[in-house]
Structure formats: structure tokens, C-alpha cells
PDB file of C-alpha atoms in Angstrom:
ATOM      1  CA  MET A   1     -12.370  17.565 -14.685  1.00  0.00           C
ATOM      2  CA  LYS A   2      -8.625  16.985 -14.633  1.00  0.00           C
ATOM      3  CA  PHE A   3      -6.245  15.356 -12.378  1.00  0.00           C
ATOM      4  CA  ASN A   4      -3.537  17.790 -11.211  1.00  0.00           C
ATOM      5  CA  LYS A   5      -0.471  16.054 -11.473  1.00  0.00           C
ATOM      6  CA  GLU A   6       1.812  18.859 -10.392  1.00  0.00           C
ATOM      7  CA  LYS A   7       0.132  19.237  -6.978  1.00  0.00           C
ATOM      8  CA  PHE A   8       0.163  15.288  -6.493  1.00  0.00           C
ATOM      9  CA  ARG A   9       3.877  15.332  -7.085  1.00  0.00           C
ATOM     10  CA  VAL A  10       4.247  18.230  -4.530  1.00  0.00           C
ATOM     11  CA  TRP A  11       2.378  16.099  -1.974  1.00  0.00           C
ATOM     12  CA  GLU A  12       4.303  12.974  -2.920  1.00  0.00           C
ATOM     13  CA  ASN A  13       7.649  14.533  -2.433  1.00  0.00           C
ATOM     14  CA  GLU A  14       6.935  16.415   0.704  1.00  0.00           C
ATOM     15  CA  THR A  15       4.761  13.718   2.603  1.00  0.00           C
ATOM     16  CA  HIS A  16       6.594  10.948   4.227  1.00  0.00           C
ATOM     17  CA  ILE A  17       6.541   8.401   7.022  1.00  0.00           C
ATOM     18  CA  PRO A  18       8.738   9.607   9.895  1.00  0.00           C
ATOM     19  CA  ASP A  19      12.198   7.988   9.930  1.00  0.00           C
ATOM     20  CA  ASP A  20      12.059   6.648  13.331  1.00  0.00           C
ATOM     21  CA  ILE A  21       8.711   4.813  12.526  1.00  0.00           C
ATOM     22  CA  MET A  22      10.288   3.189   9.489  1.00  0.00           C
ATOM     23  CA  THR A  23      13.207   2.042  11.277  1.00  0.00           C
ATOM     24  CA  MET A  24      10.915   0.246  13.605  1.00  0.00           C
ATOM     25  CA  VAL A  25       9.068  -1.346  10.788  1.00  0.00           C
ATOM     26  CA  ASN A  26      12.089  -2.508   9.171  1.00  0.00           C
ATOM     27  CA  HIS A  27      13.329  -3.981  12.587  1.00  0.00           C
ATOM     28  CA  ILE A  28      10.336  -5.927  12.873  1.00  0.00           C
ATOM     29  CA  ALA A  29       9.927  -7.088   9.151  1.00  0.00           C
ATOM     30  CA  GLU A  30      13.510  -8.519   9.268  1.00  0.00           C
ATOM     31  CA  LYS A  31      12.494 -10.491  12.410  1.00  0.00           C
ATOM     32  CA  ILE A  32       9.366 -11.926  10.850  1.00  0.00           C
ATOM     33  CA  GLY A  33      11.501 -13.008   7.697  1.00  0.00           C
ATOM     34  CA  HIS A  34      10.964 -10.151   5.150  1.00  0.00           C
ATOM     35  CA  CYS A  35      14.094 -10.104   3.062  1.00  0.00           C
ATOM     36  CA  GLY A  36      15.475  -6.841   2.138  1.00  0.00           C
ATOM     37  CA  GLU A  37      14.537  -3.122   3.439  1.00  0.00           C
ATOM     38  CA  VAL A  38      10.772  -2.181   3.586  1.00  0.00           C
ATOM     39  CA  SER A  39      10.494   1.166   1.290  1.00  0.00           C
ATOM     40  CA  GLU A  40       8.068   3.913   1.397  1.00  0.00           C
ATOM     41  CA  GLU A  41       5.958   4.124  -1.312  1.00  0.00           C
ATOM     42  CA  THR A  42       2.651   5.817  -2.529  1.00  0.00           C
ATOM     43  CA  ILE A  43      -0.294   3.657  -1.971  1.00  0.00           C
ATOM     44  CA  THR A  44      -3.664   4.116  -4.003  1.00  0.00           C
ATOM     45  CA  ILE A  45      -6.722   3.809  -1.888  1.00  0.00           C
ATOM     46  CA  TYR A  46      -9.720   2.104  -3.630  1.00  0.00           C
ATOM     47  CA  ASN A  47     -13.375   2.180  -3.117  1.00  0.00           C
ATOM     48  CA  ARG A  48     -15.526  -1.180  -3.410  1.00  0.00           C
ATOM     49  CA  GLY A  49     -15.982  -0.331  -7.060  1.00  0.00           C
ATOM     50  CA  GLY A  50     -12.318  -0.425  -7.691  1.00  0.00           C
ATOM     51  CA  TYR A  51     -12.135   3.539  -8.279  1.00  0.00           C
ATOM     52  CA  ALA A  52      -9.238   5.423  -6.597  1.00  0.00           C
ATOM     53  CA  ILE A  53     -10.383   7.747  -3.937  1.00  0.00           C
ATOM     54  CA  GLY A  54      -7.287   8.870  -2.217  1.00  0.00           C
ATOM     55  CA  TYR A  55      -3.678   8.098  -1.582  1.00  0.00           C
ATOM     56  CA  ALA A  56      -1.380   7.592   1.472  1.00  0.00           C
ATOM     57  CA  LYS A  57       2.307   6.759   2.096  1.00  0.00           C
ATOM     58  CA  GLY A  58       2.841   3.318   3.182  1.00  0.00           C
ATOM     59  CA  PHE A  59       4.414  -0.072   2.104  1.00  0.00           C
ATOM     60  CA  SER A  60       4.192  -3.418   0.776  1.00  0.00           C
ATOM     61  CA  ILE A  61       5.069  -6.646   2.471  1.00  0.00           C
ATOM     62  CA  THR A  62       5.093  -9.873   0.477  1.00  0.00           C
ATOM     63  CA  HIS A  63       5.586 -13.354   1.757  1.00  0.00           C
ATOM     64  CA  CYS A  64       5.714 -16.908  -0.184  1.00  0.00           C
ATOM     65  CA  THR A  65       2.482 -18.616   0.097  1.00  0.00           C
ATOM     66  CA  SER A  66       3.690 -21.824  -1.528  1.00  0.00           C
ATOM     67  CA  SER A  67       7.226 -22.931  -2.888  1.00  0.00           C
ATOM     68  CA  TYR A  68       7.900 -26.341  -4.479  1.00  0.00           C
ATOM     69  CA  ALA A  69      11.445 -26.175  -3.214  1.00  0.00           C
ATOM     70  CA  ASP A  70      11.017 -24.503   0.093  1.00  0.00           C
ATOM     71  CA  GLY A  71       7.246 -24.836   1.168  1.00  0.00           C
ATOM     72  CA  PRO A  72       5.682 -21.511   2.436  1.00  0.00           C
ATOM     73  CA  THR A  73       7.287 -19.000   4.458  1.00  0.00           C
ATOM     74  CA  PRO A  74       5.606 -18.508   8.060  1.00  0.00           C
ATOM     75  CA  ASP A  75       2.580 -16.195   7.497  1.00  0.00           C
ATOM     76  CA  LEU A  76       2.870 -13.453  10.239  1.00  0.00           C
ATOM     77  CA  SER A  77       0.827 -10.919   8.474  1.00  0.00           C
ATOM     78  CA  ARG A  78      -2.184 -10.757  11.321  1.00  0.00           C
ATOM     79  CA  ALA A  79       0.311 -10.222  13.988  1.00  0.00           C
ATOM     80  CA  PHE A  80       2.308  -7.505  11.950  1.00  0.00           C
ATOM     81  CA  SER A  81      -1.013  -5.942  11.418  1.00  0.00           C
ATOM     82  CA  LYS A  82      -1.983  -5.534  14.968  1.00  0.00           C
ATOM     83  CA  TRP A  83       1.508  -4.253  15.825  1.00  0.00           C
ATOM     84  CA  LEU A  84       1.272  -1.703  13.034  1.00  0.00           C
ATOM     85  CA  LYS A  85      -2.152  -0.362  14.179  1.00  0.00           C
ATOM     86  CA  GLY A  86      -0.290   0.925  17.142  1.00  0.00           C
ATOM     87  CA  LEU A  87       1.913   2.907  14.797  1.00  0.00           C
ATOM     88  CA  ASP A  88      -0.989   4.443  12.903  1.00  0.00           C
ATOM     89  CA  PHE A  89      -1.139   2.098  10.141  1.00  0.00           C
ATOM     90  CA  LYS A  90      -3.876   0.246   8.442  1.00  0.00           C
ATOM     91  CA  LEU A  91      -4.159  -2.710   5.965  1.00  0.00           C
ATOM     92  CA  GLU A  92      -5.458  -0.920   2.601  1.00  0.00           C
ATOM     93  CA  ASN A  93      -4.713  -3.753  -0.052  1.00  0.00           C
ATOM     94  CA  SER A  94      -4.245  -7.203  -0.103  1.00  0.00           C
ATOM     95  CA  PHE A  95      -3.450  -9.438  -3.368  1.00  0.00           C
ATOM     96  CA  GLY A  96      -1.714 -12.143  -4.815  1.00  0.00           C
ATOM     97  CA  ASP A  97      -1.908 -15.959  -5.811  1.00  0.00           C
ATOM     98  CA  ASN A  98      -3.002 -17.903  -2.690  1.00  0.00           C
ATOM     99  CA  GLY A  99      -1.488 -21.256  -3.646  1.00  0.00           C
ATOM    100  CA  MET A 100       0.709 -23.155  -6.057  1.00  0.00           C
ATOM    101  CA  ASP A 101      -1.443 -24.981  -8.814  1.00  0.00           C
ATOM    102  CA  CYS A 102      -1.681 -25.369 -12.391  1.00  0.00           C
ATOM    103  CA  ALA A 103      -3.059 -21.922 -12.875  1.00  0.00           C
ATOM    104  CA  THR A 104       0.536 -20.620 -11.882  1.00  0.00           C
ATOM    105  CA  ASN A 105       2.543 -23.493 -13.770  1.00  0.00           C
ATOM    106  CA  TRP A 106       3.449 -24.778 -10.223  1.00  0.00           C
ATOM    107  CA  HIS A 107       5.825 -21.705  -9.652  1.00  0.00           C
ATOM    108  CA  ASP A 108       6.184 -20.325  -6.294  1.00  0.00           C
ATOM    109  CA  THR A 109       3.167 -18.030  -5.259  1.00  0.00           C
ATOM    110  CA  PHE A 110       3.236 -14.943  -3.123  1.00  0.00           C
ATOM    111  CA  TRP A 111       0.613 -12.764  -1.108  1.00  0.00           C
ATOM    112  CA  THR A 112       1.191  -8.943  -0.658  1.00  0.00           C
ATOM    113  CA  ASN A 113      -0.428  -6.777   1.846  1.00  0.00           C
ATOM    114  CA  GLN A 114      -0.052  -2.893   1.490  1.00  0.00           C
ATOM    115  CA  PHE A 115      -0.205  -0.827   4.646  1.00  0.00           C
ATOM    116  CA  ILE A 116      -0.881   2.888   4.864  1.00  0.00           C
ATOM    117  CA  TYR A 117       0.285   5.472   7.403  1.00  0.00           C
ATOM    118  CA  LYS A 118      -2.932   6.846   8.099  1.00  0.00           C
ATOM    119  CA  PRO A 119      -1.723  10.459   9.005  1.00  0.00           C
ATOM    120  CA  SER A 120      -0.479  10.666   5.276  1.00  0.00           C
ATOM    121  CA  GLU A 121      -3.924   9.870   3.914  1.00  0.00           C
ATOM    122  CA  ILE A 122      -5.441  12.426   1.381  1.00  0.00           C
ATOM    123  CA  ASP A 123      -8.603  12.371  -0.662  1.00  0.00           C
ATOM    124  CA  GLU A 124      -8.119  12.341  -4.359  1.00  0.00           C
ATOM    125  CA  GLU A 125     -10.544  15.584  -4.462  1.00  0.00           C
ATOM    126  CA  ALA A 126      -7.314  17.363  -3.221  1.00  0.00           C
ATOM    127  CA  PHE A 127      -6.154  16.730  -6.928  1.00  0.00           C
ATOM    128  CA  ILE A 128      -8.904  17.234  -9.008  1.00  0.00           C
ATOM    129  CA  ILE A 129      -9.198  20.534 -11.162  1.00  0.00           C
ATOM    130  CA  TRP A 130     -12.988  21.041 -12.000  1.00  0.00           C
ATOM    131  CA  GLU A 131     -13.850  22.689 -15.231  1.00  0.00           C
ATOM    132  CA  ASP A 132     -16.904  24.357 -16.157  1.00  0.00           C
ATOM    133  CA  GLY A 133     -18.025  21.438 -18.324  1.00  0.00           C
ATOM    134  CA  ASP A 134     -17.967  19.203 -15.287  1.00  0.00           C
ATOM    135  CA  TYR A 135     -21.361  21.172 -13.894  1.00  0.00           C
ATOM    136  CA  GLU A 136     -24.758  20.456 -14.973  1.00  0.00           C
ATOM    137  CA  GLU A 137     -26.701  23.276 -16.036  1.00  0.00           C
TER     138      GLU A 137
END
């Protein structure tokens, strides 16, 4: 089996979150303290085993969990997630370092949430080319 990069690029270039929804997302993100514009990106969807099973258009929001100089920024991710569900988003991935400690050499630490726009979700199978050798005889 092979991954059809050409077909994936076509999907990636033609699939987008509607502009009016991204305008609302950026407005609220600014109000909760996110610096800069929230940009659309392709988010990979993983299963519990860590294997890619699909893709969707979405965005990432990062906030500071700990800062030596300024302390943490308010964590409004739970409220933001609830609001985004009404716009047809869901939280897909969440990662980062949850606190300032010796493992991070006492640097500021951050947490990132990735949200996907559910109508744009597509299964990885859409981009797989099956070959004769992939089938058992």
C-alpha cells in the first residue's frame, strides 16, 4: 500500500474552514488572551496506538502554563472548547509541558490544544493506494 500524496494535496488545498467561522474563532481567541491570528492547518487524527487514521482542517491554541517572570496565563481552554463545539469543532490533540521544573531547565512552559472542524474530517483510507501485494492469498 502507498499513500497518495497527490490526492492528499488536492484535498488539503480544496478543504477549508469557512471564513466567517474563522473570523469568530479569531475574535474570541483574542478576547481570551491568545496573541496573534489563529491560522487554519491540517491536523492529523491518531488512534489510541498513535497511528494516523485521518485528517481534518483545524487550528492550534497554545497558552503558557508557567512562566518564571509572569506566571501562567489564564487557562480558558475548557470554556473555549465548549464554545467551539457549537461551531462544529472538537478537541482532537492536546500536548505540552504542564509545569516549570528542572526537566525544562526552569523555562516557560506551554500547553497546546488542537481543534478540528468536524465537517472537514476525512479518513486516511481515502488516500491509500492498495497494491496486489497487500492482499493475502
